[in-house]
Amino acid sequence: MRRIADQTERARAAGTLDLGVETLRGEKIEQVSTEDLWTCPKSGAVTRIIGLEVTDPVHVLSADDALSRNPDKLPMVNRASGRAALISARPMQMYDEDIVTLMRKAVRPNGSSYLEEARFKSSAWEEIGKPEFARLWDAEAASLPKTTTTKLYLLTGLLLPIWKDIPATNERIYRVTPDGATAMIGRTLSEEGAAALRARFLVSNPQTPQEMLTAALGTTAPVDLGRGLTLTRRRVAGEMRLELGGADRGMIEGLKAMGCFTEIISFQLRVFLPHGDGIDTGSILARIVVQRPAIATDQAA
């Protein structure tokens, strides 16, 4: 029994414990989208991706709890913004393909992020005492929203024929009852997992800007935009980004005018498309695809 209990706890910690059909819970669960993914040619049964927004109360650590849980980090304040954070005492190596970048992890009341070492050294962060840190941290924690909304996806309908194509990061089966809707059963997906399935079943040879974006979000392989430009999903400093490849310095200003941004990482200038909540990445990509000849002409001139 001790062996079984030990294996159960290890599986629970790794996220692989099979609990059967679980119930997805939240203070509020809203269904925001429905998308047909695949239709069985024999039975006509449909596999769907259901977009959900789950609202939960926010539980923010107090300054004392944050300090006790992060003994390897230093209490610091950014004198420019007045915000407090716990930041790694020493930089760590992070790998992005063949590029190694030194980063520091910053823990704040509203979450954590990573700072590139060069940017950290040139910033206004400085170490402070615990009393000042506690005052700043607790003041910001008290001002944060009391709830948070997470977007996720439920893959429902006929799943068995495409089971091997579903991202294996989470194989749990959930029962979900959105507000004002009937109960559904299926597998939960992250945004990246849903994008991978769309690219697998809905886009085979992307031609339009939206198809190119869907394909890029669903795979780590470069998507050809034409005229030497590619779009690739990459993980940079712990976050997902869309990198525009094939652009030389003669094209940079034109791409920035269309909405792209640049960043120097390990002494290399790289171009990215903004992506995230509230950003219309598809429109930016459409401008780039439509104006490729103009960009190339400007470059030649």
mmCIF file of C-alpha atoms in Angstrom:
data_model
loop_
_atom_site.group_PDB
_atom_site.id
_atom_site.type_symbol
_atom_site.label_atom_id
_atom_site.label_comp_id
_atom_site.label_asym_id
_atom_site.label_seq_id
_atom_site.Cartn_x
_atom_site.Cartn_y
_atom_site.Cartn_z
ATOM 1 C CA MET A 1 0.000 0.000 0.000
ATOM 2 C CA ARG A 2 2.913 2.378 0.684
ATOM 3 C CA ARG A 3 4.269 1.675 -2.810
ATOM 4 C CA ILE A 4 0.877 2.359 -4.388
ATOM 5 C CA ALA A 5 0.497 5.577 -2.402
ATOM 6 C CA ASP A 6 3.990 6.703 -3.447
ATOM 7 C CA GLN A 7 3.328 5.999 -7.129
ATOM 8 C CA THR A 8 -0.025 7.770 -6.917
ATOM 9 C CA GLU A 9 1.532 10.916 -5.456
ATOM 10 C CA ARG A 10 4.276 10.933 -8.087
ATOM 11 C CA ALA A 11 1.688 10.572 -10.871
ATOM 12 C CA ARG A 12 -0.400 13.345 -9.332
ATOM 13 C CA ALA A 13 2.630 15.663 -9.189
ATOM 14 C CA ALA A 14 3.511 14.846 -12.809
ATOM 15 C CA GLY A 15 -0.066 15.444 -13.978
ATOM 16 C CA THR A 16 -0.475 11.875 -15.270
ATOM 17 C CA LEU A 17 -2.826 10.508 -12.601
ATOM 18 C CA ASP A 18 -5.948 9.082 -14.245
ATOM 19 C CA LEU A 19 -8.923 10.157 -12.129
ATOM 20 C CA GLY A 20 -11.580 9.110 -14.629
ATOM 21 C CA VAL A 21 -14.077 11.801 -15.616
ATOM 22 C CA GLU A 22 -13.368 14.947 -13.603
ATOM 23 C CA THR A 23 -15.557 18.021 -13.294
ATOM 24 C CA LEU A 24 -14.067 21.301 -14.470
ATOM 25 C CA ARG A 25 -14.944 23.879 -11.836
ATOM 26 C CA GLY A 26 -14.846 27.648 -11.779
ATOM 27 C CA GLU A 27 -16.685 30.571 -10.279
ATOM 28 C CA LYS A 28 -18.001 31.218 -13.805
ATOM 29 C CA ILE A 29 -17.600 29.107 -16.974
ATOM 30 C CA GLU A 30 -18.675 30.720 -20.249
ATOM 31 C CA GLN A 31 -18.733 29.126 -23.701
ATOM 32 C CA VAL A 32 -17.323 31.684 -26.155
ATOM 33 C CA SER A 33 -16.793 29.733 -29.390
ATOM 34 C CA THR A 34 -17.633 26.494 -31.224
ATOM 35 C CA GLU A 35 -15.578 25.165 -34.127
ATOM 36 C CA ASP A 36 -16.044 21.975 -36.146
ATOM 37 C CA LEU A 37 -12.660 20.267 -36.418
ATOM 38 C CA TRP A 38 -13.277 16.911 -38.127
ATOM 39 C CA THR A 39 -16.206 14.893 -39.444
ATOM 40 C CA CYS A 40 -16.059 11.097 -39.573
ATOM 41 C CA PRO A 41 -16.579 10.032 -43.208
ATOM 42 C CA LYS A 42 -18.375 6.838 -42.149
ATOM 43 C CA SER A 43 -20.705 7.919 -39.357
ATOM 44 C CA GLY A 44 -20.919 11.671 -39.916
ATOM 45 C CA ALA A 45 -20.072 12.257 -36.227
ATOM 46 C CA VAL A 46 -18.323 15.578 -35.609
ATOM 47 C CA THR A 47 -15.336 16.462 -33.427
ATOM 48 C CA ARG A 48 -15.542 20.025 -32.113
ATOM 49 C CA ILE A 49 -13.292 22.507 -30.323
ATOM 50 C CA ILE A 50 -15.264 24.467 -27.721
ATOM 51 C CA GLY A 51 -13.726 27.724 -26.479
ATOM 52 C CA LEU A 52 -14.238 28.371 -22.768
ATOM 53 C CA GLU A 53 -13.485 31.247 -20.419
ATOM 54 C CA VAL A 54 -13.150 30.139 -16.788
ATOM 55 C CA THR A 55 -13.287 32.801 -14.088
ATOM 56 C CA ASP A 56 -11.812 32.039 -10.658
ATOM 57 C CA PRO A 57 -11.001 34.073 -7.558
ATOM 58 C CA VAL A 58 -7.426 35.329 -7.287
ATOM 59 C CA HIS A 59 -5.344 34.094 -4.368
ATOM 60 C CA VAL A 60 -2.310 36.373 -4.012
ATOM 61 C CA LEU A 61 0.532 35.480 -1.670
ATOM 62 C CA SER A 62 1.370 37.877 1.117
ATOM 63 C CA ALA A 63 4.897 39.292 1.229
ATOM 64 C CA ASP A 64 5.871 36.924 4.071
ATOM 65 C CA ASP A 65 4.585 33.870 2.174
ATOM 66 C CA ALA A 66 6.312 34.971 -1.019
ATOM 67 C CA LEU A 67 9.623 35.356 0.813
ATOM 68 C CA SER A 68 9.327 31.962 2.488
ATOM 69 C CA ARG A 69 8.516 30.209 -0.816
ATOM 70 C CA ASN A 70 11.376 31.877 -2.714
ATOM 71 C CA PRO A 71 14.431 31.669 -0.465
ATOM 72 C CA ASP A 72 16.771 31.760 -3.493
ATOM 73 C CA LYS A 73 15.516 35.176 -4.657
ATOM 74 C CA LEU A 74 16.315 38.706 -3.502
ATOM 75 C CA PRO A 75 13.716 41.320 -2.489
ATOM 76 C CA MET A 76 14.094 44.165 -4.984
ATOM 77 C CA VAL A 77 12.327 47.309 -6.172
ATOM 78 C CA ASN A 78 12.280 48.986 -9.539
ATOM 79 C CA ARG A 79 12.929 52.627 -8.691
ATOM 80 C CA ALA A 80 11.459 53.735 -12.002
ATOM 81 C CA SER A 81 8.053 52.079 -11.457
ATOM 82 C CA GLY A 82 8.032 51.602 -7.686
ATOM 83 C CA ARG A 83 7.098 47.921 -8.081
ATOM 84 C CA ALA A 84 8.539 45.202 -5.850
ATOM 85 C CA ALA A 85 9.655 41.744 -6.962
ATOM 86 C CA LEU A 86 11.651 38.728 -5.843
ATOM 87 C CA ILE A 87 14.435 38.236 -8.400
ATOM 88 C CA SER A 88 16.918 35.384 -8.774
ATOM 89 C CA ALA A 89 20.199 36.122 -7.054
ATOM 90 C CA ARG A 90 22.117 34.688 -10.017
ATOM 91 C CA PRO A 91 21.251 34.392 -13.711
ATOM 92 C CA MET A 92 20.337 31.038 -15.219
ATOM 93 C CA GLN A 93 20.911 29.674 -18.709
ATOM 94 C CA MET A 94 17.881 29.340 -20.965
ATOM 95 C CA TYR A 95 18.010 27.673 -24.361
ATOM 96 C CA ASP A 96 16.217 28.795 -27.511
ATOM 97 C CA GLU A 97 17.293 26.232 -30.103
ATOM 98 C CA ASP A 98 21.072 26.791 -30.438
ATOM 99 C CA ILE A 99 21.090 30.168 -28.654
ATOM 100 C CA VAL A 100 21.903 30.362 -24.933
ATOM 101 C CA THR A 101 20.593 33.386 -23.043
ATOM 102 C CA LEU A 102 21.262 34.384 -19.432
ATOM 103 C CA MET A 103 17.980 35.159 -17.667
ATOM 104 C CA ARG A 104 16.729 36.024 -14.193
ATOM 105 C CA LYS A 105 13.327 34.998 -12.920
ATOM 106 C CA ALA A 106 11.197 37.726 -11.363
ATOM 107 C CA VAL A 107 8.291 36.808 -9.066
ATOM 108 C CA ARG A 108 5.654 39.500 -8.569
ATOM 109 C CA PRO A 109 2.231 39.605 -6.903
ATOM 110 C CA ASN A 110 0.503 39.071 -10.271
ATOM 111 C CA GLY A 111 2.760 36.267 -11.552
ATOM 112 C CA SER A 112 6.283 35.554 -12.730
ATOM 113 C CA SER A 113 8.379 36.449 -15.769
ATOM 114 C CA TYR A 114 11.966 36.348 -17.001
ATOM 115 C CA LEU A 115 14.417 39.208 -17.502
ATOM 116 C CA GLU A 116 17.378 39.004 -19.840
ATOM 117 C CA GLU A 117 20.583 39.544 -17.855
ATOM 118 C CA ALA A 118 21.796 42.459 -19.980
ATOM 119 C CA ARG A 119 18.448 44.207 -19.643
ATOM 120 C CA PHE A 120 18.348 43.498 -15.908
ATOM 121 C CA LYS A 121 21.779 45.071 -15.346
ATOM 122 C CA SER A 122 20.815 48.236 -17.201
ATOM 123 C CA SER A 123 17.444 48.549 -15.443
ATOM 124 C CA ALA A 124 16.409 50.347 -12.272
ATOM 125 C CA TRP A 125 16.107 47.203 -10.129
ATOM 126 C CA GLU A 126 17.935 47.367 -6.797
ATOM 127 C CA GLU A 127 17.952 45.272 -3.641
ATOM 128 C CA ILE A 128 15.948 46.515 -0.658
ATOM 129 C CA GLY A 129 15.258 45.468 2.911
ATOM 130 C CA LYS A 130 12.392 43.166 3.838
ATOM 131 C CA PRO A 131 10.246 45.848 5.589
ATOM 132 C CA GLU A 132 10.195 48.097 2.494
ATOM 133 C CA PHE A 133 9.656 45.080 0.265
ATOM 134 C CA ALA A 134 6.694 43.889 2.372
ATOM 135 C CA ARG A 135 5.077 47.333 2.286
ATOM 136 C CA LEU A 136 5.348 47.643 -1.521
ATOM 137 C CA TRP A 137 4.366 44.033 -2.238
ATOM 138 C CA ASP A 138 1.293 44.011 0.017
ATOM 139 C CA ALA A 139 0.114 47.399 -1.312
ATOM 140 C CA GLU A 140 0.228 46.134 -4.914
ATOM 141 C CA ALA A 141 -1.355 42.798 -3.948
ATOM 142 C CA ALA A 142 -4.294 44.638 -2.380
ATOM 143 C CA SER A 143 -4.853 46.622 -5.604
ATOM 144 C CA LEU A 144 -5.006 43.587 -7.915
ATOM 145 C CA PRO A 145 -8.320 42.332 -9.398
ATOM 146 C CA LYS A 146 -10.158 39.827 -7.237
ATOM 147 C CA THR A 147 -10.821 37.398 -10.097
ATOM 148 C CA THR A 148 -8.887 36.087 -13.082
ATOM 149 C CA THR A 149 -10.206 34.678 -16.377
ATOM 150 C CA THR A 150 -8.431 31.825 -18.153
ATOM 151 C CA LYS A 151 -9.136 30.806 -21.738
ATOM 152 C CA LEU A 152 -8.996 27.125 -22.581
ATOM 153 C CA TYR A 153 -10.506 24.708 -25.062
ATOM 154 C CA LEU A 154 -12.536 21.507 -24.764
ATOM 155 C CA LEU A 155 -12.219 18.882 -27.494
ATOM 156 C CA THR A 156 -15.543 17.078 -27.569
ATOM 157 C CA GLY A 157 -17.591 14.775 -29.793
ATOM 158 C CA LEU A 158 -15.955 11.839 -31.606
ATOM 159 C CA LEU A 159 -12.406 11.547 -30.230
ATOM 160 C CA LEU A 160 -11.269 7.925 -30.570
ATOM 161 C CA PRO A 161 -10.369 7.968 -34.318
ATOM 162 C CA ILE A 162 -8.125 11.051 -33.864
ATOM 163 C CA TRP A 163 -6.884 10.249 -30.352
ATOM 164 C CA LYS A 164 -3.276 9.778 -31.525
ATOM 165 C CA ASP A 165 -3.302 13.275 -33.087
ATOM 166 C CA ILE A 166 -4.388 15.043 -29.893
ATOM 167 C CA PRO A 167 -1.502 16.745 -27.998
ATOM 168 C CA ALA A 168 -0.543 14.450 -25.115
ATOM 169 C CA THR A 169 0.198 17.159 -22.533
ATOM 170 C CA ASN A 170 -3.133 16.502 -20.808
ATOM 171 C CA GLU A 171 -5.069 13.264 -21.327
ATOM 172 C CA ARG A 172 -7.674 13.864 -18.637
ATOM 173 C CA ILE A 173 -11.378 13.710 -19.433
ATOM 174 C CA TYR A 174 -13.523 16.519 -18.019
ATOM 175 C CA ARG A 175 -17.221 17.175 -17.617
ATOM 176 C CA VAL A 176 -18.013 20.856 -18.189
ATOM 177 C CA THR A 177 -21.290 22.707 -17.744
ATOM 178 C CA PRO A 178 -20.955 26.278 -19.099
ATOM 179 C CA ASP A 179 -23.368 28.894 -17.791
ATOM 180 C CA GLY A 180 -26.673 28.583 -19.629
ATOM 181 C CA ALA A 181 -25.529 25.561 -21.696
ATOM 182 C CA THR A 182 -25.809 21.794 -21.493
ATOM 183 C CA ALA A 183 -23.103 19.593 -19.972
ATOM 184 C CA MET A 184 -20.278 18.408 -22.233
ATOM 185 C CA ILE A 185 -17.536 15.801 -21.854
ATOM 186 C CA GLY A 186 -14.139 15.992 -23.543
ATOM 187 C CA ARG A 187 -10.409 16.621 -23.261
ATOM 188 C CA THR A 188 -9.104 20.049 -22.329
ATOM 189 C CA LEU A 189 -6.585 21.762 -24.582
ATOM 190 C CA SER A 190 -4.304 24.742 -24.179
ATOM 191 C CA GLU A 191 -4.322 27.480 -26.818
ATOM 192 C CA GLU A 192 -1.196 25.942 -28.372
ATOM 193 C CA GLY A 193 -2.803 22.483 -28.401
ATOM 194 C CA ALA A 194 -5.935 23.805 -30.096
ATOM 195 C CA ALA A 195 -3.775 25.610 -32.668
ATOM 196 C CA ALA A 196 -1.861 22.390 -33.383
ATOM 197 C CA LEU A 197 -5.100 20.520 -34.103
ATOM 198 C CA ARG A 198 -6.385 23.295 -36.351
ATOM 199 C CA ALA A 199 -3.137 23.175 -38.308
ATOM 200 C CA ARG A 200 -3.361 19.376 -38.530
ATOM 201 C CA PHE A 201 -6.993 19.108 -39.719
ATOM 202 C CA LEU A 202 -7.982 22.482 -41.171
ATOM 203 C CA VAL A 203 -4.841 23.763 -42.940
ATOM 204 C CA SER A 204 -2.772 21.604 -45.303
ATOM 205 C CA ASN A 205 -1.410 24.199 -47.738
ATOM 206 C CA PRO A 206 -1.873 27.670 -46.211
ATOM 207 C CA GLN A 207 -2.629 30.351 -48.774
ATOM 208 C CA THR A 208 -4.432 33.155 -46.941
ATOM 209 C CA PRO A 209 -2.893 35.176 -44.070
ATOM 210 C CA GLN A 210 -5.306 33.580 -41.568
ATOM 211 C CA GLU A 211 -4.377 30.076 -42.748
ATOM 212 C CA MET A 212 -0.675 31.002 -42.478
ATOM 213 C CA LEU A 213 -1.202 32.215 -38.914
ATOM 214 C CA THR A 214 -3.148 29.069 -37.987
ATOM 215 C CA ALA A 215 -0.416 26.867 -39.447
ATOM 216 C CA ALA A 216 2.363 28.783 -37.645
ATOM 217 C CA LEU A 217 0.614 28.566 -34.272
ATOM 218 C CA GLY A 218 0.106 24.825 -34.701
ATOM 219 C CA THR A 219 3.676 23.749 -35.447
ATOM 220 C CA THR A 220 7.289 24.712 -34.810
ATOM 221 C CA ALA A 221 8.126 24.309 -38.512
ATOM 222 C CA PRO A 222 8.562 27.545 -40.538
ATOM 223 C CA VAL A 223 5.532 28.596 -42.579
ATOM 224 C CA ASP A 224 6.401 30.054 -45.974
ATOM 225 C CA LEU A 225 5.005 33.561 -46.485
ATOM 226 C CA GLY A 226 6.593 33.944 -49.928
ATOM 227 C CA ARG A 227 9.497 36.068 -51.198
ATOM 228 C CA GLY A 228 11.904 34.602 -48.663
ATOM 229 C CA LEU A 229 9.863 35.410 -45.525
ATOM 230 C CA THR A 230 8.841 32.749 -43.018
ATOM 231 C CA LEU A 231 6.762 32.704 -39.837
ATOM 232 C CA THR A 232 7.830 30.397 -36.995
ATOM 233 C CA ARG A 233 6.456 29.757 -33.512
ATOM 234 C CA ARG A 234 9.268 29.857 -30.953
ATOM 235 C CA ARG A 235 9.633 29.894 -27.183
ATOM 236 C CA VAL A 236 11.755 32.849 -26.130
ATOM 237 C CA ALA A 237 12.506 33.498 -22.456
ATOM 238 C CA GLY A 238 9.674 31.203 -21.406
ATOM 239 C CA GLU A 239 6.978 32.776 -23.586
ATOM 240 C CA MET A 240 5.565 31.882 -26.982
ATOM 241 C CA ARG A 241 6.445 34.235 -29.833
ATOM 242 C CA LEU A 242 5.935 34.408 -33.589
ATOM 243 C CA GLU A 243 9.225 35.167 -35.325
ATOM 244 C CA LEU A 244 9.438 36.590 -38.820
ATOM 245 C CA GLY A 245 12.426 35.056 -40.585
ATOM 246 C CA GLY A 246 14.201 36.079 -43.774
ATOM 247 C CA ALA A 247 13.951 39.826 -43.148
ATOM 248 C CA ASP A 248 17.217 41.752 -43.537
ATOM 249 C CA ARG A 249 17.962 45.254 -42.226
ATOM 250 C CA GLY A 250 16.620 46.902 -45.367
ATOM 251 C CA MET A 251 13.155 45.586 -44.554
ATOM 252 C CA ILE A 252 13.090 46.276 -40.809
ATOM 253 C CA GLU A 253 11.608 49.783 -40.814
ATOM 254 C CA GLY A 254 8.831 48.770 -43.208
ATOM 255 C CA LEU A 255 7.931 45.766 -41.061
ATOM 256 C CA LYS A 256 7.920 47.845 -37.878
ATOM 257 C CA ALA A 257 5.598 50.339 -39.550
ATOM 258 C CA MET A 258 3.174 47.470 -40.182
ATOM 259 C CA GLY A 259 3.147 46.473 -36.507
ATOM 260 C CA CYS A 260 6.143 44.165 -35.973
ATOM 261 C CA PHE A 261 8.714 44.697 -33.235
ATOM 262 C CA THR A 262 12.397 43.849 -32.981
ATOM 263 C CA GLU A 263 14.620 42.633 -30.169
ATOM 264 C CA ILE A 264 18.335 41.964 -29.909
ATOM 265 C CA ILE A 265 18.880 38.514 -28.397
ATOM 266 C CA SER A 266 22.418 37.193 -27.985
ATOM 267 C CA PHE A 267 23.680 39.957 -30.305
ATOM 268 C CA GLN A 268 21.213 38.992 -33.061
ATOM 269 C CA LEU A 269 18.462 41.321 -34.287
ATOM 270 C CA ARG A 270 15.239 39.335 -34.508
ATOM 271 C CA VAL A 271 11.801 40.369 -35.798
ATOM 272 C CA PHE A 272 8.546 39.275 -34.128
ATOM 273 C CA LEU A 273 4.824 39.639 -34.742
ATOM 274 C CA PRO A 274 2.934 40.733 -31.632
ATOM 275 C CA HIS A 275 0.556 38.061 -30.399
ATOM 276 C CA GLY A 276 -1.786 37.800 -27.441
ATOM 277 C CA ASP A 277 -5.049 39.044 -25.987
ATOM 278 C CA GLY A 278 -6.270 42.250 -27.581
ATOM 279 C CA ILE A 279 -3.785 42.058 -30.491
ATOM 280 C CA ASP A 280 -5.029 41.515 -34.036
ATOM 281 C CA THR A 281 -2.078 39.455 -35.269
ATOM 282 C CA GLY A 282 -4.016 38.351 -38.339
ATOM 283 C CA SER A 283 -4.394 41.929 -39.595
ATOM 284 C CA ILE A 284 -0.683 42.630 -39.129
ATOM 285 C CA LEU A 285 0.221 39.472 -41.017
ATOM 286 C CA ALA A 286 -2.256 40.342 -43.770
ATOM 287 C CA ARG A 287 -0.534 43.705 -44.294
ATOM 288 C CA ILE A 288 2.840 41.964 -44.532
ATOM 289 C CA VAL A 289 1.599 39.338 -47.003
ATOM 290 C CA VAL A 290 -0.234 41.875 -49.180
ATOM 291 C CA GLN A 291 2.705 44.302 -49.247
ATOM 292 C CA ARG A 292 5.517 41.796 -49.785
ATOM 293 C CA PRO A 293 6.307 43.160 -53.270
ATOM 294 C CA ALA A 294 6.498 46.720 -51.894
ATOM 295 C CA ILE A 295 8.844 45.602 -49.112
ATOM 296 C CA ALA A 296 11.082 43.854 -51.586
ATOM 297 C CA THR A 297 11.087 46.906 -53.888
ATOM 298 C CA ASP A 298 12.033 49.220 -51.015
ATOM 299 C CA GLN A 299 14.819 46.820 -50.085
ATOM 300 C CA ALA A 300 16.183 46.798 -53.661
ATOM 301 C CA ALA A 301 16.052 50.582 -53.822
#
